[in-house]
């Protein structure tokens, strides 16, 4: 049904296994978190797009529809504007819009606020302009948007925002397999350092170019870990899963994308009894995850904090994009 005003939300994500290797055609596993991004889109008269994003200090930003695609977008709103540009072009639409965004989480954590906002935007536009867009088409449009804005990306974060849950994923959505899992007893620690995904992706690409055989072998080992982790997750085999997290972390260290802080938080978590611990995402900063038996959770949280990390309380395996009203 056509609506002139719609509020959409989509979840953030955490990479569980397979970061970086996923960009080279290998699978990864990602889970959606219960912290969400909200976008309200209203169809208005005229041909201007107005955006309010208080968390990003964007107050009444305005652009003419005819300027979409022809000017540089401010970095805070480039995903929103690129999503509109791509959608309007694809469906030959010209319309004024009023957009308000809000987020449960800071864009600093690396939870994927850009992909979540893109998914919200395209979903909202499909409702407002009454265009049937199934989940795969929603993924494809958003993946195009993200690639046009940042040039690199496997699309795992978009898949998490669209489908939610926990997903076995291959780059570009070649495979998107929701995993049936019950719960994920993870503790998340934030390093306090913002990771720059593009720089780290380029760093690994450079390494791959100069040491193709060695890095190729690391990717192949990560692939095996991801396949085993998929089975361990589905069988709720936490002992195995923890072991695999440690192995994946070791390989990410071999790729030189861990950091002193990520290393010290993962070690502290293990010493406090975690079944396994690894960085999550591009590396260099952002977050780490530790797998924790309930009896050890408090100790692990304390150990992460004592080592300078900030505990982020999130639930995992949560719902994908949804229309709020
Ligand atoms: O920085 P994050 O949390 O968005 O994770 C990036 C993960 C990579 O595999 C390095 C890139 C990607 O798009 O898959």
mmCIF file of C-alpha atoms and ligand atoms in Angstrom:
data_model
loop_
_atom_site.group_PDB
_atom_site.id
_atom_site.type_symbol
_atom_site.label_atom_id
_atom_site.label_comp_id
_atom_site.label_asym_id
_atom_site.label_seq_id
_atom_site.Cartn_x
_atom_site.Cartn_y
_atom_site.Cartn_z
ATOM 1 C CA UNK A 1 0.000 0.000 0.000
ATOM 2 C CA UNK A 2 1.224 3.478 -0.891
ATOM 3 C CA UNK A 3 2.113 5.697 2.081
ATOM 4 C CA UNK A 4 3.279 9.301 2.140
ATOM 5 C CA UNK A 5 5.133 8.914 5.422
ATOM 6 C CA UNK A 6 6.992 5.852 6.602
ATOM 7 C CA UNK A 7 9.335 5.014 9.482
ATOM 8 C CA UNK A 8 11.753 2.153 8.819
ATOM 9 C CA UNK A 9 14.397 0.601 11.046
ATOM 10 C CA UNK A 10 17.296 -1.781 10.344
ATOM 11 C CA UNK A 11 19.826 -3.458 12.629
ATOM 12 C CA UNK A 12 23.556 -2.977 12.960
ATOM 13 C CA UNK A 13 25.850 -5.984 12.614
ATOM 14 C CA UNK A 14 28.859 -7.777 13.984
ATOM 15 C CA UNK A 15 31.156 -9.884 11.841
ATOM 16 C CA UNK A 16 31.677 -13.233 13.580
ATOM 17 C CA UNK A 17 34.064 -15.015 11.188
ATOM 18 C CA UNK A 18 35.743 -14.460 7.831
ATOM 19 C CA UNK A 19 36.449 -10.721 7.610
ATOM 20 C CA UNK A 20 38.784 -9.668 4.781
ATOM 21 C CA UNK A 21 38.873 -13.192 3.292
ATOM 22 C CA UNK A 22 35.231 -12.560 2.260
ATOM 23 C CA UNK A 23 36.441 -9.874 -0.154
ATOM 24 C CA UNK A 24 38.373 -12.583 -2.023
ATOM 25 C CA UNK A 25 35.397 -14.833 -2.694
ATOM 26 C CA UNK A 26 35.392 -16.731 0.596
ATOM 27 C CA UNK A 27 32.385 -16.995 2.927
ATOM 28 C CA UNK A 28 31.896 -15.130 6.208
ATOM 29 C CA UNK A 29 29.407 -15.264 9.081
ATOM 30 C CA UNK A 30 27.677 -12.113 10.310
ATOM 31 C CA UNK A 31 25.035 -11.536 12.976
ATOM 32 C CA UNK A 32 22.540 -8.668 13.342
ATOM 33 C CA UNK A 33 22.531 -6.772 16.646
ATOM 34 C CA UNK A 34 19.598 -5.262 18.537
ATOM 35 C CA UNK A 35 20.866 -1.709 18.109
ATOM 36 C CA UNK A 36 19.082 -0.156 15.153
ATOM 37 C CA UNK A 37 19.068 2.806 12.801
ATOM 38 C CA UNK A 38 15.721 4.582 12.189
ATOM 39 C CA UNK A 39 14.812 6.590 9.116
ATOM 40 C CA UNK A 40 11.563 8.498 8.679
ATOM 41 C CA UNK A 41 10.805 9.473 5.089
ATOM 42 C CA UNK A 42 7.969 11.786 4.113
ATOM 43 C CA UNK A 43 6.908 12.598 0.578
ATOM 44 C CA UNK A 44 6.505 16.372 0.308
ATOM 45 C CA UNK A 45 5.667 18.880 -2.440
ATOM 46 C CA UNK A 46 8.375 20.615 -4.448
ATOM 47 C CA UNK A 47 11.633 19.148 -5.625
ATOM 48 C CA UNK A 48 13.858 19.503 -2.581
ATOM 49 C CA UNK A 49 15.234 16.846 -0.296
ATOM 50 C CA UNK A 50 15.602 17.959 3.294
ATOM 51 C CA UNK A 51 17.545 15.937 5.859
ATOM 52 C CA UNK A 52 17.765 16.148 9.620
ATOM 53 C CA UNK A 53 20.274 13.861 11.312
ATOM 54 C CA UNK A 54 20.853 15.338 14.780
ATOM 55 C CA UNK A 55 23.357 12.627 15.834
ATOM 56 C CA UNK A 56 25.515 13.597 12.855
ATOM 57 C CA UNK A 57 24.921 17.303 13.481
ATOM 58 C CA UNK A 58 23.008 17.650 10.234
ATOM 59 C CA UNK A 59 20.315 20.272 10.682
ATOM 60 C CA UNK A 60 17.927 20.963 7.806
ATOM 61 C CA UNK A 61 20.354 20.065 5.003
ATOM 62 C CA UNK A 62 18.686 20.671 1.652
ATOM 63 C CA UNK A 63 19.444 19.635 -1.938
ATOM 64 C CA UNK A 64 17.417 19.850 -5.171
ATOM 65 C CA UNK A 65 16.513 16.528 -6.805
ATOM 66 C CA UNK A 66 17.992 17.859 -10.060
ATOM 67 C CA UNK A 67 21.378 18.203 -8.312
ATOM 68 C CA UNK A 68 21.489 14.542 -7.261
ATOM 69 C CA UNK A 69 24.445 12.854 -8.921
ATOM 70 C CA UNK A 70 25.929 16.171 -9.995
ATOM 71 C CA UNK A 71 27.486 17.458 -6.771
ATOM 72 C CA UNK A 72 29.693 16.116 -3.959
ATOM 73 C CA UNK A 73 27.566 14.993 -1.023
ATOM 74 C CA UNK A 74 28.508 15.899 2.576
ATOM 75 C CA UNK A 75 30.086 12.782 4.119
ATOM 76 C CA UNK A 76 27.477 12.521 6.913
ATOM 77 C CA UNK A 77 24.607 12.091 4.448
ATOM 78 C CA UNK A 78 26.267 10.559 1.399
ATOM 79 C CA UNK A 79 24.698 7.106 1.859
ATOM 80 C CA UNK A 80 21.210 8.614 2.250
ATOM 81 C CA UNK A 81 21.639 10.810 -0.825
ATOM 82 C CA UNK A 82 23.259 8.113 -2.964
ATOM 83 C CA UNK A 83 20.394 5.748 -2.038
ATOM 84 C CA UNK A 84 17.856 8.333 -3.228
ATOM 85 C CA UNK A 85 19.890 9.076 -6.363
ATOM 86 C CA UNK A 86 20.130 5.385 -7.326
ATOM 87 C CA UNK A 87 16.474 4.663 -6.496
ATOM 88 C CA UNK A 88 15.093 7.741 -8.303
ATOM 89 C CA UNK A 89 17.202 6.961 -11.387
ATOM 90 C CA UNK A 90 16.221 3.284 -11.437
ATOM 91 C CA UNK A 91 12.480 3.988 -11.135
ATOM 92 C CA UNK A 92 12.439 7.383 -12.935
ATOM 93 C CA UNK A 93 11.085 9.291 -9.930
ATOM 94 C CA UNK A 94 11.244 13.008 -9.146
ATOM 95 C CA UNK A 95 9.804 14.057 -5.789
ATOM 96 C CA UNK A 96 10.452 16.217 -2.748
ATOM 97 C CA UNK A 97 11.308 14.340 0.463
ATOM 98 C CA UNK A 98 11.764 15.122 4.131
ATOM 99 C CA UNK A 99 14.076 12.718 5.927
ATOM 100 C CA UNK A 100 14.850 12.287 9.614
ATOM 101 C CA UNK A 101 17.409 9.771 10.870
ATOM 102 C CA UNK A 102 18.173 8.469 14.346
ATOM 103 C CA UNK A 103 20.431 5.726 15.646
ATOM 104 C CA UNK A 104 20.591 3.560 18.779
ATOM 105 C CA UNK A 105 24.360 3.378 18.462
ATOM 106 C CA UNK A 106 27.355 5.573 17.704
ATOM 107 C CA UNK A 107 28.722 5.383 14.165
ATOM 108 C CA UNK A 108 32.141 4.968 15.835
ATOM 109 C CA UNK A 109 31.557 1.339 16.913
ATOM 110 C CA UNK A 110 31.750 -0.123 13.405
ATOM 111 C CA UNK A 111 28.256 -1.601 13.753
ATOM 112 C CA UNK A 112 27.452 -0.659 10.178
ATOM 113 C CA UNK A 113 25.375 2.488 10.479
ATOM 114 C CA UNK A 114 26.019 3.357 6.799
ATOM 115 C CA UNK A 115 24.654 0.072 5.477
ATOM 116 C CA UNK A 116 21.711 0.115 7.911
ATOM 117 C CA UNK A 117 20.768 3.671 6.912
ATOM 118 C CA UNK A 118 21.021 2.726 3.221
ATOM 119 C CA UNK A 119 18.730 -0.273 3.714
ATOM 120 C CA UNK A 120 16.208 1.845 5.662
ATOM 121 C CA UNK A 121 16.244 4.499 2.965
ATOM 122 C CA UNK A 122 15.626 2.156 0.022
ATOM 123 C CA UNK A 123 12.961 0.189 1.931
ATOM 124 C CA UNK A 124 11.174 3.444 2.827
ATOM 125 C CA UNK A 125 11.288 4.714 -0.768
ATOM 126 C CA UNK A 126 9.847 1.433 -2.052
ATOM 127 C CA UNK A 127 6.881 1.847 0.329
ATOM 128 C CA UNK A 128 6.338 5.522 -0.478
ATOM 129 C CA UNK A 129 6.440 5.024 -4.238
ATOM 130 C CA UNK A 130 4.604 1.684 -4.055
ATOM 131 C CA UNK A 131 7.284 -0.344 -5.792
ATOM 132 C CA UNK A 132 7.547 -4.054 -4.999
ATOM 133 C CA UNK A 133 11.138 -4.672 -3.860
ATOM 134 C CA UNK A 134 11.862 -8.125 -2.432
ATOM 135 C CA UNK A 135 14.777 -8.730 -0.052
ATOM 136 C CA UNK A 136 17.208 -9.773 -2.794
ATOM 137 C CA UNK A 137 16.402 -6.696 -4.919
ATOM 138 C CA UNK A 138 16.680 -4.536 -1.789
ATOM 139 C CA UNK A 139 20.107 -6.067 -1.174
ATOM 140 C CA UNK A 140 21.186 -5.503 -4.801
ATOM 141 C CA UNK A 141 20.157 -1.831 -4.857
ATOM 142 C CA UNK A 142 21.833 -1.149 -1.488
ATOM 143 C CA UNK A 143 25.006 -2.998 -2.504
ATOM 144 C CA UNK A 144 25.250 -0.784 -5.588
ATOM 145 C CA UNK A 145 24.810 2.303 -3.387
ATOM 146 C CA UNK A 146 27.526 1.213 -0.957
ATOM 147 C CA UNK A 147 29.967 0.354 -3.753
ATOM 148 C CA UNK A 148 29.334 3.706 -5.455
ATOM 149 C CA UNK A 149 30.006 5.566 -2.204
ATOM 150 C CA UNK A 150 32.953 3.651 -0.753
ATOM 151 C CA UNK A 151 34.315 1.610 -3.627
ATOM 152 C CA UNK A 152 34.929 -1.545 -1.564
ATOM 153 C CA UNK A 153 32.802 -3.957 0.427
ATOM 154 C CA UNK A 154 31.483 -7.497 0.369
ATOM 155 C CA UNK A 155 27.911 -6.477 1.247
ATOM 156 C CA UNK A 156 27.825 -8.611 4.444
ATOM 157 C CA UNK A 157 26.640 -5.617 6.460
ATOM 158 C CA UNK A 158 23.782 -4.951 4.034
ATOM 159 C CA UNK A 159 22.702 -8.601 4.209
ATOM 160 C CA UNK A 160 22.578 -8.385 8.019
ATOM 161 C CA UNK A 161 20.508 -5.187 7.837
ATOM 162 C CA UNK A 162 18.066 -6.721 5.316
ATOM 163 C CA UNK A 163 17.581 -10.278 6.616
ATOM 164 C CA UNK A 164 18.695 -9.947 10.241
ATOM 165 C CA UNK A 165 19.522 -13.133 12.167
ATOM 166 C CA UNK A 166 22.881 -14.783 11.634
ATOM 167 C CA UNK A 167 23.963 -15.302 8.051
ATOM 168 C CA UNK A 168 26.505 -17.359 6.130
ATOM 169 C CA UNK A 169 27.387 -14.949 3.337
ATOM 170 C CA UNK A 170 29.419 -14.844 0.138
ATOM 171 C CA UNK A 171 30.459 -11.506 -1.443
ATOM 172 C CA UNK A 172 27.837 -9.644 -3.443
ATOM 173 C CA UNK A 173 25.073 -11.859 -2.055
ATOM 174 C CA UNK A 174 26.147 -14.877 -4.126
ATOM 175 C CA UNK A 175 25.169 -17.007 -1.133
ATOM 176 C CA UNK A 176 22.941 -15.712 1.640
ATOM 177 C CA UNK A 177 22.098 -18.512 4.026
ATOM 178 C CA UNK A 178 20.348 -17.694 7.303
ATOM 179 C CA UNK A 179 21.651 -20.000 10.048
ATOM 180 C CA UNK A 180 19.317 -21.595 12.561
ATOM 181 C CA UNK A 181 20.899 -20.812 15.895
ATOM 182 C CA UNK A 182 19.442 -20.406 19.361
ATOM 183 C CA UNK A 183 21.578 -17.917 21.250
ATOM 184 C CA UNK A 184 25.017 -16.401 21.041
ATOM 185 C CA UNK A 185 26.693 -15.798 24.418
ATOM 186 C CA UNK A 186 29.093 -13.084 23.271
ATOM 187 C CA UNK A 187 30.667 -10.175 25.094
ATOM 188 C CA UNK A 188 31.528 -7.154 22.933
ATOM 189 C CA UNK A 189 34.399 -4.849 23.843
ATOM 190 C CA UNK A 190 35.011 -1.532 22.086
ATOM 191 C CA UNK A 191 38.635 -0.418 21.791
ATOM 192 C CA UNK A 192 37.801 3.289 21.704
ATOM 193 C CA UNK A 193 39.559 3.555 18.350
ATOM 194 C CA UNK A 194 37.731 4.148 15.079
ATOM 195 C CA UNK A 195 38.792 1.712 12.368
ATOM 196 C CA UNK A 196 39.097 2.919 8.813
ATOM 197 C CA UNK A 197 37.743 -0.006 6.797
ATOM 198 C CA UNK A 198 38.888 1.248 3.383
ATOM 199 C CA UNK A 199 42.489 1.782 4.532
ATOM 200 C CA UNK A 200 42.636 -1.689 6.106
ATOM 201 C CA UNK A 201 41.112 -3.325 3.038
ATOM 202 C CA UNK A 202 43.750 -1.597 0.903
ATOM 203 C CA UNK A 203 46.481 -2.714 3.295
ATOM 204 C CA UNK A 204 45.445 -6.359 2.898
ATOM 205 C CA UNK A 205 45.158 -5.937 -0.888
ATOM 206 C CA UNK A 206 48.723 -4.629 -1.002
ATOM 207 C CA UNK A 207 49.926 -7.519 1.114
ATOM 208 C CA UNK A 208 48.108 -9.966 -1.161
ATOM 209 C CA UNK A 209 49.733 -8.419 -4.215
ATOM 210 C CA UNK A 210 53.238 -8.720 -2.784
ATOM 211 C CA UNK A 211 52.825 -12.145 -1.064
ATOM 212 C CA UNK A 212 50.076 -13.807 -3.073
ATOM 213 C CA UNK A 213 50.899 -17.386 -2.087
ATOM 214 C CA UNK A 214 51.210 -16.762 1.667
ATOM 215 C CA UNK A 215 48.159 -14.503 1.915
ATOM 216 C CA UNK A 216 46.182 -16.847 -0.338
ATOM 217 C CA UNK A 217 46.938 -19.655 2.117
ATOM 218 C CA UNK A 218 45.729 -17.516 5.020
ATOM 219 C CA UNK A 219 42.456 -16.862 3.172
ATOM 220 C CA UNK A 220 42.104 -20.586 2.471
ATOM 221 C CA UNK A 221 42.582 -21.347 6.184
ATOM 222 C CA UNK A 222 39.992 -18.707 7.100
ATOM 223 C CA UNK A 223 37.578 -20.339 4.645
ATOM 224 C CA UNK A 224 37.968 -23.676 6.454
ATOM 225 C CA UNK A 225 37.377 -21.947 9.811
ATOM 226 C CA UNK A 226 34.183 -20.339 8.519
ATOM 227 C CA UNK A 227 32.841 -23.685 7.264
ATOM 228 C CA UNK A 228 33.592 -25.307 10.633
ATOM 229 C CA UNK A 229 32.136 -22.335 12.526
ATOM 230 C CA UNK A 230 28.884 -22.661 10.567
ATOM 231 C CA UNK A 231 28.524 -26.252 11.775
ATOM 232 C CA UNK A 232 29.602 -25.415 15.341
ATOM 233 C CA UNK A 233 27.062 -22.569 15.464
ATOM 234 C CA UNK A 234 24.235 -24.750 14.206
ATOM 235 C CA UNK A 235 25.175 -27.494 16.696
ATOM 236 C CA UNK A 236 25.593 -25.015 19.592
ATOM 237 C CA UNK A 237 29.106 -26.394 20.055
ATOM 238 C CA UNK A 238 30.601 -23.454 21.953
ATOM 239 C CA UNK A 239 33.871 -25.177 22.821
ATOM 240 C CA UNK A 240 34.600 -25.671 19.131
ATOM 241 C CA UNK A 241 33.338 -22.204 18.270
ATOM 242 C CA UNK A 242 35.696 -20.603 20.805
ATOM 243 C CA UNK A 243 38.629 -22.551 19.408
ATOM 244 C CA UNK A 244 37.745 -21.365 15.901
ATOM 245 C CA UNK A 245 37.531 -17.736 17.064
ATOM 246 C CA UNK A 246 41.070 -17.971 18.451
ATOM 247 C CA UNK A 247 42.315 -19.544 15.211
ATOM 248 C CA UNK A 248 40.623 -16.838 13.136
ATOM 249 C CA UNK A 249 42.147 -14.127 15.343
ATOM 250 C CA UNK A 250 45.610 -15.641 14.880
ATOM 251 C CA UNK A 251 45.198 -15.527 11.093
ATOM 252 C CA UNK A 252 43.959 -11.929 11.243
ATOM 253 C CA UNK A 253 47.102 -11.097 13.222
ATOM 254 C CA UNK A 254 49.103 -12.754 10.446
ATOM 255 C CA UNK A 255 47.336 -10.395 8.031
ATOM 256 C CA UNK A 256 48.631 -7.513 10.206
ATOM 257 C CA UNK A 257 45.201 -6.024 10.754
ATOM 258 C CA UNK A 258 44.868 -6.571 14.498
ATOM 259 C CA UNK A 259 46.185 -3.864 16.835
ATOM 260 C CA UNK A 260 47.785 -3.590 20.258
ATOM 261 C CA UNK A 261 44.402 -2.753 21.773
ATOM 262 C CA UNK A 262 42.547 -5.587 20.010
ATOM 263 C CA UNK A 263 45.334 -7.968 20.985
ATOM 264 C CA UNK A 264 45.244 -6.960 24.629
ATOM 265 C CA UNK A 265 41.412 -7.104 24.901
ATOM 266 C CA UNK A 266 41.224 -10.546 23.280
ATOM 267 C CA UNK A 267 44.025 -11.863 25.509
ATOM 268 C CA UNK A 268 42.423 -10.401 28.641
ATOM 269 C CA UNK A 269 39.097 -12.045 27.717
ATOM 270 C CA UNK A 270 40.771 -15.431 27.223
ATOM 271 C CA UNK A 271 42.679 -15.157 30.507
ATOM 272 C CA UNK A 272 39.388 -14.424 32.264
ATOM 273 C CA UNK A 273 37.907 -17.646 30.900
ATOM 274 C CA UNK A 274 36.486 -16.805 27.471
ATOM 275 C CA UNK A 275 36.122 -19.849 25.228
ATOM 276 C CA UNK A 276 37.575 -17.772 22.401
ATOM 277 C CA UNK A 277 38.033 -14.158 21.336
ATOM 278 C CA UNK A 278 38.700 -12.242 18.152
ATOM 279 C CA UNK A 279 38.468 -8.851 16.549
ATOM 280 C CA UNK A 280 35.288 -8.159 14.602
ATOM 281 C CA UNK A 281 35.277 -6.322 11.274
ATOM 282 C CA UNK A 282 38.090 -4.584 9.463
ATOM 283 C CA UNK A 283 40.478 -4.553 12.441
ATOM 284 C CA UNK A 284 42.753 -1.713 13.533
ATOM 285 C CA UNK A 285 40.214 -0.718 16.198
ATOM 286 C CA UNK A 286 36.421 -0.866 16.596
ATOM 287 C CA UNK A 287 35.253 -3.949 18.493
ATOM 288 C CA UNK A 288 36.308 -7.407 19.620
ATOM 289 C CA UNK A 289 34.042 -10.275 20.608
ATOM 290 C CA UNK A 290 34.557 -12.964 23.232
ATOM 291 C CA UNK A 291 32.564 -16.146 23.623
ATOM 292 C CA UNK A 292 31.560 -16.491 27.252
ATOM 293 C CA UNK A 293 29.969 -19.206 29.348
ATOM 294 C CA UNK A 294 27.387 -17.608 31.637
ATOM 295 C CA UNK A 295 29.419 -18.354 34.772
ATOM 296 C CA UNK A 296 32.411 -16.448 33.351
ATOM 297 C CA UNK A 297 30.636 -13.489 31.752
ATOM 298 C CA UNK A 298 31.097 -11.052 34.666
ATOM 299 C CA UNK A 299 34.820 -11.842 34.947
ATOM 300 C CA UNK A 300 35.348 -11.452 31.205
ATOM 301 C CA UNK A 301 33.532 -8.117 31.134
ATOM 302 C CA UNK A 302 35.646 -6.890 34.030
ATOM 303 C CA UNK A 303 38.884 -8.070 32.378
ATOM 304 C CA UNK A 304 38.024 -6.275 29.125
ATOM 305 C CA UNK A 305 37.266 -3.061 31.020
ATOM 306 C CA UNK A 306 40.454 -3.312 33.065
ATOM 307 C CA UNK A 307 42.401 -3.578 29.789
ATOM 308 C CA UNK A 308 40.897 -0.336 28.554
ATOM 309 C CA UNK A 309 37.901 -1.647 26.603
ATOM 310 C CA UNK A 310 34.315 -0.425 26.833
ATOM 311 C CA UNK A 311 31.643 -3.118 27.117
ATOM 312 C CA UNK A 312 28.817 -2.683 24.644
ATOM 313 C CA UNK A 313 25.638 -4.446 25.653
ATOM 314 C CA UNK A 314 23.965 -5.879 22.601
ATOM 315 C CA UNK A 315 21.815 -8.850 21.722
ATOM 316 C CA UNK A 316 22.583 -10.851 18.600
ATOM 317 C CA UNK A 317 20.696 -12.726 15.916
ATOM 318 C CA UNK A 318 18.006 -10.030 15.843
ATOM 319 C CA UNK A 319 15.333 -8.976 13.327
ATOM 320 C CA UNK A 320 16.211 -7.445 9.952
ATOM 321 C CA UNK A 321 14.715 -4.351 8.312
ATOM 322 C CA UNK A 322 11.139 -3.567 9.340
ATOM 323 C CA UNK A 323 8.471 -0.948 8.825
ATOM 324 C CA UNK A 324 7.829 0.675 12.183
ATOM 325 C CA UNK A 325 4.835 2.748 11.026
HETATM 326 O O1 LIG B 1 34.782 -2.531 9.210
HETATM 327 P P1 LIG B 1 33.585 -3.397 9.159
HETATM 328 O O2 LIG B 1 33.075 -3.794 10.505
HETATM 329 O O3 LIG B 1 32.525 -2.846 8.300
HETATM 330 O O4 LIG B 1 34.054 -4.790 8.532
HETATM 331 C C1 LIG B 1 34.721 -4.869 7.323
HETATM 332 C C2 LIG B 1 34.857 -6.296 6.908
HETATM 333 C C3 LIG B 1 35.653 -6.501 5.630
HETATM 334 O O5 LIG B 1 35.627 -7.899 5.337
HETATM 335 C C4 LIG B 1 37.089 -6.093 5.830
HETATM 336 C C5 LIG B 1 35.083 -5.716 4.454
HETATM 337 C C6 LIG B 1 33.795 -6.252 3.894
HETATM 338 O O6 LIG B 1 33.046 -5.453 3.327
HETATM 339 O O7 LIG B 1 33.552 -7.465 3.957
#
